[in-house]
Amino acid sequence: MSTSRRALLGAAVGGAAGAAVGLSAAAPAHAASWQQKWAPTATGDGLGAFETVEDDRADSHPAGHPHIYATGDNWRFNMHTVDRDTSTDRQRQEVTGLRTGSGYLKWTQGQTWRITYSMYIPGSLKATTTFTHIMQMKQPGNGTSPIVVQSLRRVNGVQTIELNLPIAGVLVGRTDLEPLHDTWTDVDFQIKVGDGTAGSVRWILKSGSTTVIDKSRTGVDTFLADRVRPKWGIYRSLGDTSGSLQDTYLLLTDLRGYQLG
């Protein structure tokens, strides 16, 4: 990422504690602020930045290994049309969690967390008629439902990117995907972990200095049990009917994690 893009993203985080979900923009100077807890680099930490790595866990495509790796300043997630997850109707190449030198960070009830990063979505990573998730928030463990998903979805034939809260049944926001193809997009995501109506989220996408979308929802369910754990990568259904599935990849860089405290 260029110096100007790094400065833009850093300024947004540094000056936005008052705009955190659930807080007043007029909060006093002594109010809670964002504390950086996670700042890995692809060159220095590699895949050690994450709690777990789910790289072709069904061993469906050994010739494509590794599907997930650090390259330069980026983490890269490759997806081939032949790749299969353990459930063979879908594909998954994902990483989970925020690992630090002292272990991994746990997001629990009542806490507010913020993730910022930049993503490069090539034109070959298209929206589909069934699910294509590029970020999830889940309770760890097999068979748990997603709490938050950032997805690439075709809506009436149009490619979109959206943020959805599946257990709350809430679409937070949606915008056109095609202008974001083949360019870097900054993501700023906030979540207050809360059961029932105690949770809230904010989702911001920026392209350069332009805010593409900025949507918030309060009074929503963002917790199942134990803790919330973020995931990144490509997780998509093979049930697409638009002919959009092809060999592709996703790049992430400048991952940062903050806790409101």
PDB file of C-alpha atoms in Angstrom:
ATOM      1  CA  MET A   1       0.000   0.000   0.000  1.00  0.00           C
ATOM      2  CA  SER A   2       1.248   3.518  -0.734  1.00  0.00           C
ATOM      3  CA  THR A   3       2.266   5.879   2.072  1.00  0.00           C
ATOM      4  CA  SER A   4      -0.781   8.075   1.437  1.00  0.00           C
ATOM      5  CA  ARG A   5      -3.174   5.114   1.688  1.00  0.00           C
ATOM      6  CA  ARG A   6      -1.509   3.974   4.929  1.00  0.00           C
ATOM      7  CA  ALA A   7      -1.841   7.505   6.335  1.00  0.00           C
ATOM      8  CA  LEU A   8      -5.489   7.700   5.335  1.00  0.00           C
ATOM      9  CA  LEU A   9      -6.357   4.432   7.033  1.00  0.00           C
ATOM     10  CA  GLY A  10      -4.299   5.270  10.116  1.00  0.00           C
ATOM     11  CA  ALA A  11      -5.964   8.649  10.475  1.00  0.00           C
ATOM     12  CA  ALA A  12      -9.394   7.055  10.212  1.00  0.00           C
ATOM     13  CA  VAL A  13      -8.605   4.709  13.097  1.00  0.00           C
ATOM     14  CA  GLY A  14      -6.779   7.241  15.236  1.00  0.00           C
ATOM     15  CA  GLY A  15      -9.567   9.804  15.115  1.00  0.00           C
ATOM     16  CA  ALA A  16     -12.610   7.587  15.138  1.00  0.00           C
ATOM     17  CA  ALA A  17     -13.003   6.365  18.709  1.00  0.00           C
ATOM     18  CA  GLY A  18     -16.010   8.657  19.147  1.00  0.00           C
ATOM     19  CA  ALA A  19     -17.605   7.162  16.042  1.00  0.00           C
ATOM     20  CA  ALA A  20     -17.405   3.595  17.336  1.00  0.00           C
ATOM     21  CA  VAL A  21     -20.653   1.696  17.172  1.00  0.00           C
ATOM     22  CA  GLY A  22     -22.704   2.432  20.246  1.00  0.00           C
ATOM     23  CA  LEU A  23     -20.776   5.621  21.154  1.00  0.00           C
ATOM     24  CA  SER A  24     -21.736   9.231  20.669  1.00  0.00           C
ATOM     25  CA  ALA A  25     -19.650  11.267  18.219  1.00  0.00           C
ATOM     26  CA  ALA A  26     -19.592  13.961  20.930  1.00  0.00           C
ATOM     27  CA  ALA A  27     -17.924  11.685  23.500  1.00  0.00           C
ATOM     28  CA  PRO A  28     -15.638  13.568  25.911  1.00  0.00           C
ATOM     29  CA  ALA A  29     -11.861  13.452  25.669  1.00  0.00           C
ATOM     30  CA  HIS A  30     -11.596  10.929  28.521  1.00  0.00           C
ATOM     31  CA  ALA A  31     -13.889   8.432  26.754  1.00  0.00           C
ATOM     32  CA  ALA A  32     -12.711   5.001  25.688  1.00  0.00           C
ATOM     33  CA  SER A  33     -10.314   4.890  22.750  1.00  0.00           C
ATOM     34  CA  TRP A  34      -9.053   2.288  20.303  1.00  0.00           C
ATOM     35  CA  GLN A  35      -6.088   0.295  21.575  1.00  0.00           C
ATOM     36  CA  GLN A  36      -4.056  -1.501  18.910  1.00  0.00           C
ATOM     37  CA  LYS A  37      -3.745  -5.190  19.783  1.00  0.00           C
ATOM     38  CA  TRP A  38      -2.658  -6.790  16.501  1.00  0.00           C
ATOM     39  CA  ALA A  39      -0.421  -5.513  13.708  1.00  0.00           C
ATOM     40  CA  PRO A  40       1.125  -8.414  11.795  1.00  0.00           C
ATOM     41  CA  THR A  41       3.072  -8.166   8.563  1.00  0.00           C
ATOM     42  CA  ALA A  42       3.159 -10.703   5.784  1.00  0.00           C
ATOM     43  CA  THR A  43       6.935 -10.373   5.507  1.00  0.00           C
ATOM     44  CA  GLY A  44       7.603 -10.746   9.224  1.00  0.00           C
ATOM     45  CA  ASP A  45       4.800 -12.972  10.532  1.00  0.00           C
ATOM     46  CA  GLY A  46       3.620 -14.857   7.466  1.00  0.00           C
ATOM     47  CA  LEU A  47       0.859 -17.322   8.335  1.00  0.00           C
ATOM     48  CA  GLY A  48       1.907 -17.074  11.975  1.00  0.00           C
ATOM     49  CA  ALA A  49      -0.309 -13.978  12.098  1.00  0.00           C
ATOM     50  CA  PHE A  50      -3.357 -16.229  12.384  1.00  0.00           C
ATOM     51  CA  GLU A  51      -4.796 -18.663  14.908  1.00  0.00           C
ATOM     52  CA  THR A  52      -5.408 -21.398  12.309  1.00  0.00           C
ATOM     53  CA  VAL A  53      -4.917 -21.914   8.563  1.00  0.00           C
ATOM     54  CA  GLU A  54      -7.506 -23.890   6.563  1.00  0.00           C
ATOM     55  CA  ASP A  55      -5.570 -24.633   3.372  1.00  0.00           C
ATOM     56  CA  ASP A  56      -7.296 -27.357   1.341  1.00  0.00           C
ATOM     57  CA  ARG A  57      -8.217 -29.265   4.475  1.00  0.00           C
ATOM     58  CA  ALA A  58      -9.725 -32.063   2.356  1.00  0.00           C
ATOM     59  CA  ASP A  59      -6.443 -32.394   0.408  1.00  0.00           C
ATOM     60  CA  SER A  60      -8.457 -32.133  -2.807  1.00  0.00           C
ATOM     61  CA  HIS A  61      -5.789 -30.412  -4.892  1.00  0.00           C
ATOM     62  CA  PRO A  62      -2.221 -31.222  -3.747  1.00  0.00           C
ATOM     63  CA  ALA A  63      -0.774 -29.788  -6.962  1.00  0.00           C
ATOM     64  CA  GLY A  64      -2.138 -26.378  -5.966  1.00  0.00           C
ATOM     65  CA  HIS A  65      -0.438 -26.279  -2.561  1.00  0.00           C
ATOM     66  CA  PRO A  66       0.036 -23.944  -0.889  1.00  0.00           C
ATOM     67  CA  HIS A  67      -3.227 -22.162  -1.575  1.00  0.00           C
ATOM     68  CA  ILE A  68      -2.610 -19.656   1.228  1.00  0.00           C
ATOM     69  CA  TYR A  69       0.747 -17.945   1.678  1.00  0.00           C
ATOM     70  CA  ALA A  70       2.562 -14.667   2.248  1.00  0.00           C
ATOM     71  CA  THR A  71       4.008 -12.938  -0.805  1.00  0.00           C
ATOM     72  CA  GLY A  72       5.746  -9.598  -0.373  1.00  0.00           C
ATOM     73  CA  ASP A  73       3.558  -7.370   1.811  1.00  0.00           C
ATOM     74  CA  ASN A  74       0.416  -9.419   1.094  1.00  0.00           C
ATOM     75  CA  TRP A  75      -1.346 -12.562   2.163  1.00  0.00           C
ATOM     76  CA  ARG A  76      -2.639 -14.438  -0.880  1.00  0.00           C
ATOM     77  CA  PHE A  77      -5.543 -16.886  -1.073  1.00  0.00           C
ATOM     78  CA  ASN A  78      -5.704 -18.946  -4.273  1.00  0.00           C
ATOM     79  CA  MET A  79      -8.873 -20.748  -5.324  1.00  0.00           C
ATOM     80  CA  HIS A  80      -9.046 -23.199  -8.221  1.00  0.00           C
ATOM     81  CA  THR A  81     -12.242 -24.584  -9.695  1.00  0.00           C
ATOM     82  CA  VAL A  82     -11.081 -28.104  -8.775  1.00  0.00           C
ATOM     83  CA  ASP A  83     -10.642 -27.271  -5.072  1.00  0.00           C
ATOM     84  CA  ARG A  84     -13.111 -28.903  -2.685  1.00  0.00           C
ATOM     85  CA  ASP A  85     -13.777 -28.526   1.011  1.00  0.00           C
ATOM     86  CA  THR A  86     -14.634 -31.459   3.286  1.00  0.00           C
ATOM     87  CA  SER A  87     -18.240 -30.745   2.255  1.00  0.00           C
ATOM     88  CA  THR A  88     -17.858 -31.301  -1.476  1.00  0.00           C
ATOM     89  CA  ASP A  89     -20.563 -28.826  -2.535  1.00  0.00           C
ATOM     90  CA  ARG A  90     -18.301 -25.921  -1.558  1.00  0.00           C
ATOM     91  CA  GLN A  91     -14.749 -24.558  -1.519  1.00  0.00           C
ATOM     92  CA  ARG A  92     -12.772 -23.069   1.357  1.00  0.00           C
ATOM     93  CA  GLN A  93      -9.340 -21.457   1.666  1.00  0.00           C
ATOM     94  CA  GLU A  94      -9.404 -19.408   4.881  1.00  0.00           C
ATOM     95  CA  VAL A  95      -7.421 -18.260   7.890  1.00  0.00           C
ATOM     96  CA  THR A  96      -8.887 -17.606  11.333  1.00  0.00           C
ATOM     97  CA  GLY A  97      -8.148 -15.510  14.373  1.00  0.00           C
ATOM     98  CA  LEU A  98      -5.651 -12.893  15.491  1.00  0.00           C
ATOM     99  CA  ARG A  99      -2.411 -14.386  16.803  1.00  0.00           C
ATOM    100  CA  THR A 100       0.134 -12.369  18.756  1.00  0.00           C
ATOM    101  CA  GLY A 101       3.407 -13.243  20.451  1.00  0.00           C
ATOM    102  CA  SER A 102       1.532 -14.204  23.606  1.00  0.00           C
ATOM    103  CA  GLY A 103      -1.226 -16.266  21.989  1.00  0.00           C
ATOM    104  CA  TYR A 104      -4.424 -15.352  20.164  1.00  0.00           C
ATOM    105  CA  LEU A 105      -6.953 -12.634  20.926  1.00  0.00           C
ATOM    106  CA  LYS A 106     -10.390 -13.621  22.218  1.00  0.00           C
ATOM    107  CA  TRP A 107     -13.424 -11.504  21.381  1.00  0.00           C
ATOM    108  CA  THR A 108     -15.991 -12.008  24.159  1.00  0.00           C
ATOM    109  CA  GLN A 109     -19.361 -10.600  25.214  1.00  0.00           C
ATOM    110  CA  GLY A 110     -19.408  -6.900  25.950  1.00  0.00           C
ATOM    111  CA  GLN A 111     -16.167  -6.162  24.107  1.00  0.00           C
ATOM    112  CA  THR A 112     -15.910  -3.895  21.058  1.00  0.00           C
ATOM    113  CA  TRP A 113     -13.353  -4.715  18.377  1.00  0.00           C
ATOM    114  CA  ARG A 114     -12.222  -3.109  15.159  1.00  0.00           C
ATOM    115  CA  ILE A 115     -10.436  -4.607  12.165  1.00  0.00           C
ATOM    116  CA  THR A 116      -8.898  -2.556   9.368  1.00  0.00           C
ATOM    117  CA  TYR A 117      -7.142  -3.875   6.277  1.00  0.00           C
ATOM    118  CA  SER A 118      -6.886  -3.508   2.525  1.00  0.00           C
ATOM    119  CA  MET A 119      -8.102  -6.109   0.041  1.00  0.00           C
ATOM    120  CA  TYR A 120      -7.491  -6.615  -3.658  1.00  0.00           C
ATOM    121  CA  ILE A 121     -10.376  -8.344  -5.436  1.00  0.00           C
ATOM    122  CA  PRO A 122      -9.393  -9.293  -9.000  1.00  0.00           C
ATOM    123  CA  GLY A 123     -11.955  -9.342 -11.782  1.00  0.00           C
ATOM    124  CA  SER A 124     -11.786 -13.137 -11.709  1.00  0.00           C
ATOM    125  CA  LEU A 125     -13.281 -13.203  -8.177  1.00  0.00           C
ATOM    126  CA  LYS A 126     -16.875 -12.602  -9.113  1.00  0.00           C
ATOM    127  CA  ALA A 127     -20.105 -12.358  -7.193  1.00  0.00           C
ATOM    128  CA  THR A 128     -22.246 -15.499  -7.362  1.00  0.00           C
ATOM    129  CA  THR A 129     -25.882 -16.467  -7.050  1.00  0.00           C
ATOM    130  CA  THR A 130     -25.037 -18.578  -4.003  1.00  0.00           C
ATOM    131  CA  PHE A 131     -22.658 -17.711  -1.178  1.00  0.00           C
ATOM    132  CA  THR A 132     -19.160 -16.376  -1.748  1.00  0.00           C
ATOM    133  CA  HIS A 133     -17.788 -15.089   1.559  1.00  0.00           C
ATOM    134  CA  ILE A 134     -14.477 -13.214   1.844  1.00  0.00           C
ATOM    135  CA  MET A 135     -14.745 -12.445   5.572  1.00  0.00           C
ATOM    136  CA  GLN A 136     -16.698 -14.167   8.323  1.00  0.00           C
ATOM    137  CA  MET A 137     -17.177 -13.853  12.075  1.00  0.00           C
ATOM    138  CA  LYS A 138     -17.987 -17.159  13.763  1.00  0.00           C
ATOM    139  CA  GLN A 139     -17.977 -18.987  17.068  1.00  0.00           C
ATOM    140  CA  PRO A 140     -15.037 -21.434  16.892  1.00  0.00           C
ATOM    141  CA  GLY A 141     -15.973 -25.078  16.422  1.00  0.00           C
ATOM    142  CA  ASN A 142     -17.396 -27.322  13.752  1.00  0.00           C
ATOM    143  CA  GLY A 143     -20.920 -26.683  12.520  1.00  0.00           C
ATOM    144  CA  THR A 144     -21.341 -23.225  14.045  1.00  0.00           C
ATOM    145  CA  SER A 145     -23.367 -20.666  12.135  1.00  0.00           C
ATOM    146  CA  PRO A 146     -21.740 -17.491  10.818  1.00  0.00           C
ATOM    147  CA  ILE A 147     -22.493 -14.367  12.842  1.00  0.00           C
ATOM    148  CA  VAL A 148     -21.224 -11.845  10.268  1.00  0.00           C
ATOM    149  CA  VAL A 149     -20.392 -12.369   6.588  1.00  0.00           C
ATOM    150  CA  GLN A 150     -18.872 -10.027   4.010  1.00  0.00           C
ATOM    151  CA  SER A 151     -19.975 -11.561   0.740  1.00  0.00           C
ATOM    152  CA  LEU A 152     -19.911 -11.210  -3.034  1.00  0.00           C
ATOM    153  CA  ARG A 153     -23.498 -11.765  -4.197  1.00  0.00           C
ATOM    154  CA  ARG A 154     -25.359 -11.384  -7.469  1.00  0.00           C
ATOM    155  CA  VAL A 155     -28.611  -9.486  -6.997  1.00  0.00           C
ATOM    156  CA  ASN A 156     -30.865  -9.411 -10.053  1.00  0.00           C
ATOM    157  CA  GLY A 157     -27.798 -10.113 -12.178  1.00  0.00           C
ATOM    158  CA  VAL A 158     -25.736  -7.299 -10.639  1.00  0.00           C
ATOM    159  CA  GLN A 159     -22.448  -8.068  -8.855  1.00  0.00           C
ATOM    160  CA  THR A 160     -22.486  -6.641  -5.331  1.00  0.00           C
ATOM    161  CA  ILE A 161     -20.503  -6.783  -2.113  1.00  0.00           C
ATOM    162  CA  GLU A 162     -22.540  -6.887   1.085  1.00  0.00           C
ATOM    163  CA  LEU A 163     -22.352  -7.257   4.850  1.00  0.00           C
ATOM    164  CA  ASN A 164     -24.924  -9.533   6.400  1.00  0.00           C
ATOM    165  CA  LEU A 165     -25.732 -10.674   9.940  1.00  0.00           C
ATOM    166  CA  PRO A 166     -27.174 -14.164   9.366  1.00  0.00           C
ATOM    167  CA  ILE A 167     -28.245 -15.017  12.925  1.00  0.00           C
ATOM    168  CA  ALA A 168     -29.864 -11.593  13.307  1.00  0.00           C
ATOM    169  CA  GLY A 169     -31.418 -11.763   9.820  1.00  0.00           C
ATOM    170  CA  VAL A 170     -30.092  -8.289   8.983  1.00  0.00           C
ATOM    171  CA  LEU A 171     -28.545  -6.929   5.786  1.00  0.00           C
ATOM    172  CA  VAL A 172     -26.267  -4.134   7.015  1.00  0.00           C
ATOM    173  CA  GLY A 173     -25.399  -2.769   3.583  1.00  0.00           C
ATOM    174  CA  ARG A 174     -24.679  -3.553  -0.053  1.00  0.00           C
ATOM    175  CA  THR A 175     -22.900  -1.777  -2.904  1.00  0.00           C
ATOM    176  CA  ASP A 176     -21.716  -2.478  -6.462  1.00  0.00           C
ATOM    177  CA  LEU A 177     -18.718  -4.795  -6.672  1.00  0.00           C
ATOM    178  CA  GLU A 178     -17.488  -4.116 -10.194  1.00  0.00           C
ATOM    179  CA  PRO A 179     -15.959  -0.657  -9.437  1.00  0.00           C
ATOM    180  CA  LEU A 180     -13.883  -2.401  -6.745  1.00  0.00           C
ATOM    181  CA  HIS A 181     -12.475  -5.055  -9.059  1.00  0.00           C
ATOM    182  CA  ASP A 182      -8.735  -4.931  -9.826  1.00  0.00           C
ATOM    183  CA  THR A 183      -7.999  -2.230  -7.252  1.00  0.00           C
ATOM    184  CA  TRP A 184      -7.227  -1.953  -3.547  1.00  0.00           C
ATOM    185  CA  THR A 185     -10.176  -1.346  -1.223  1.00  0.00           C
ATOM    186  CA  ASP A 186      -9.827  -0.338   2.438  1.00  0.00           C
ATOM    187  CA  VAL A 187     -12.062  -2.165   4.919  1.00  0.00           C
ATOM    188  CA  ASP A 188     -12.957  -0.783   8.354  1.00  0.00           C
ATOM    189  CA  PHE A 189     -15.148  -3.129  10.378  1.00  0.00           C
ATOM    190  CA  GLN A 190     -16.343  -2.678  13.964  1.00  0.00           C
ATOM    191  CA  ILE A 191     -18.302  -5.064  16.135  1.00  0.00           C
ATOM    192  CA  LYS A 192     -19.693  -4.871  19.643  1.00  0.00           C
ATOM    193  CA  VAL A 193     -20.057  -8.465  20.774  1.00  0.00           C
ATOM    194  CA  GLY A 194     -23.501  -8.815  22.314  1.00  0.00           C
ATOM    195  CA  ASP A 195     -26.269 -11.380  22.660  1.00  0.00           C
ATOM    196  CA  GLY A 196     -29.858 -10.734  21.639  1.00  0.00           C
ATOM    197  CA  THR A 197     -30.100  -6.995  20.972  1.00  0.00           C
ATOM    198  CA  ALA A 198     -26.868  -6.037  22.758  1.00  0.00           C
ATOM    199  CA  GLY A 199     -24.631  -6.119  19.677  1.00  0.00           C
ATOM    200  CA  SER A 200     -23.793  -3.603  16.971  1.00  0.00           C
ATOM    201  CA  VAL A 201     -21.652  -3.343  13.847  1.00  0.00           C
ATOM    202  CA  ARG A 202     -20.246  -0.720  11.509  1.00  0.00           C
ATOM    203  CA  TRP A 203     -18.933  -1.474   8.001  1.00  0.00           C
ATOM    204  CA  ILE A 204     -16.939   0.988   5.915  1.00  0.00           C
ATOM    205  CA  LEU A 205     -15.374   0.483   2.485  1.00  0.00           C
ATOM    206  CA  LYS A 206     -13.094   3.117   0.952  1.00  0.00           C
ATOM    207  CA  SER A 207     -11.504   3.331  -2.459  1.00  0.00           C
ATOM    208  CA  GLY A 208      -8.654   5.794  -2.169  1.00  0.00           C
ATOM    209  CA  SER A 209     -10.123   8.887  -0.501  1.00  0.00           C
ATOM    210  CA  THR A 210     -13.685   7.994  -1.545  1.00  0.00           C
ATOM    211  CA  THR A 211     -16.023   6.373   0.944  1.00  0.00           C
ATOM    212  CA  VAL A 212     -17.892   3.706  -1.007  1.00  0.00           C
ATOM    213  CA  ILE A 213     -20.213   2.675   1.825  1.00  0.00           C
ATOM    214  CA  ASP A 214     -20.547   3.406   5.548  1.00  0.00           C
ATOM    215  CA  LYS A 215     -23.350   1.509   7.283  1.00  0.00           C
ATOM    216  CA  SER A 216     -24.083   0.741  10.931  1.00  0.00           C
ATOM    217  CA  ARG A 217     -26.631  -1.358  12.800  1.00  0.00           C
ATOM    218  CA  THR A 218     -27.310  -1.388  16.522  1.00  0.00           C
ATOM    219  CA  GLY A 219     -29.553  -3.583  18.638  1.00  0.00           C
ATOM    220  CA  VAL A 220     -28.521  -6.754  16.805  1.00  0.00           C
ATOM    221  CA  ASP A 221     -27.336 -10.233  17.809  1.00  0.00           C
ATOM    222  CA  THR A 222     -23.573 -10.673  17.333  1.00  0.00           C
ATOM    223  CA  PHE A 223     -22.909 -13.579  19.698  1.00  0.00           C
ATOM    224  CA  LEU A 224     -23.657 -17.308  19.883  1.00  0.00           C
ATOM    225  CA  ALA A 225     -21.435 -18.772  22.622  1.00  0.00           C
ATOM    226  CA  ASP A 226     -17.831 -18.840  23.849  1.00  0.00           C
ATOM    227  CA  ARG A 227     -16.317 -16.092  21.657  1.00  0.00           C
ATOM    228  CA  VAL A 228     -16.360 -14.489  18.213  1.00  0.00           C
ATOM    229  CA  ARG A 229     -13.487 -15.259  15.820  1.00  0.00           C
ATOM    230  CA  PRO A 230     -12.843 -13.536  12.474  1.00  0.00           C
ATOM    231  CA  LYS A 231     -11.989 -15.421   9.285  1.00  0.00           C
ATOM    232  CA  TRP A 232     -10.619 -14.239   5.949  1.00  0.00           C
ATOM    233  CA  GLY A 233     -10.172 -15.890   2.570  1.00  0.00           C
ATOM    234  CA  ILE A 234     -12.475 -17.381  -0.039  1.00  0.00           C
ATOM    235  CA  TYR A 235     -15.368 -19.614   0.995  1.00  0.00           C
ATOM    236  CA  ARG A 236     -17.854 -20.243  -1.779  1.00  0.00           C
ATOM    237  CA  SER A 237     -20.625 -22.560  -2.867  1.00  0.00           C
ATOM    238  CA  LEU A 238     -20.402 -24.569  -6.076  1.00  0.00           C
ATOM    239  CA  GLY A 239     -24.128 -24.024  -6.628  1.00  0.00           C
ATOM    240  CA  ASP A 240     -23.677 -20.788  -8.598  1.00  0.00           C
ATOM    241  CA  THR A 241     -25.918 -20.565 -11.666  1.00  0.00           C
ATOM    242  CA  SER A 242     -24.339 -17.484 -13.282  1.00  0.00           C
ATOM    243  CA  GLY A 243     -21.199 -19.150 -14.648  1.00  0.00           C
ATOM    244  CA  SER A 244     -19.015 -16.971 -12.414  1.00  0.00           C
ATOM    245  CA  LEU A 245     -16.799 -19.641 -10.833  1.00  0.00           C
ATOM    246  CA  GLN A 246     -13.242 -19.620 -12.149  1.00  0.00           C
ATOM    247  CA  ASP A 247      -9.667 -19.868 -10.914  1.00  0.00           C
ATOM    248  CA  THR A 248      -9.052 -16.772  -8.820  1.00  0.00           C
ATOM    249  CA  TYR A 249      -7.379 -15.288  -5.751  1.00  0.00           C
ATOM    250  CA  LEU A 250      -7.716 -12.654  -3.026  1.00  0.00           C
ATOM    251  CA  LEU A 251      -4.990 -10.411  -1.573  1.00  0.00           C
ATOM    252  CA  LEU A 252      -4.997  -8.864   1.916  1.00  0.00           C
ATOM    253  CA  THR A 253      -2.517  -6.444   3.457  1.00  0.00           C
ATOM    254  CA  ASP A 254      -2.096  -4.049   6.410  1.00  0.00           C
ATOM    255  CA  LEU A 255      -4.236  -6.108   8.795  1.00  0.00           C
ATOM    256  CA  ARG A 256      -4.756  -4.319  12.096  1.00  0.00           C
ATOM    257  CA  GLY A 257      -6.840  -5.167  15.169  1.00  0.00           C
ATOM    258  CA  TYR A 258      -8.033  -2.731  17.854  1.00  0.00           C
ATOM    259  CA  GLN A 259     -10.033  -3.090  21.033  1.00  0.00           C
ATOM    260  CA  LEU A 260     -12.110  -0.274  22.488  1.00  0.00           C
ATOM    261  CA  GLY A 261     -10.940   0.248  26.022  1.00  0.00           C
TER     262      GLY A 261
END
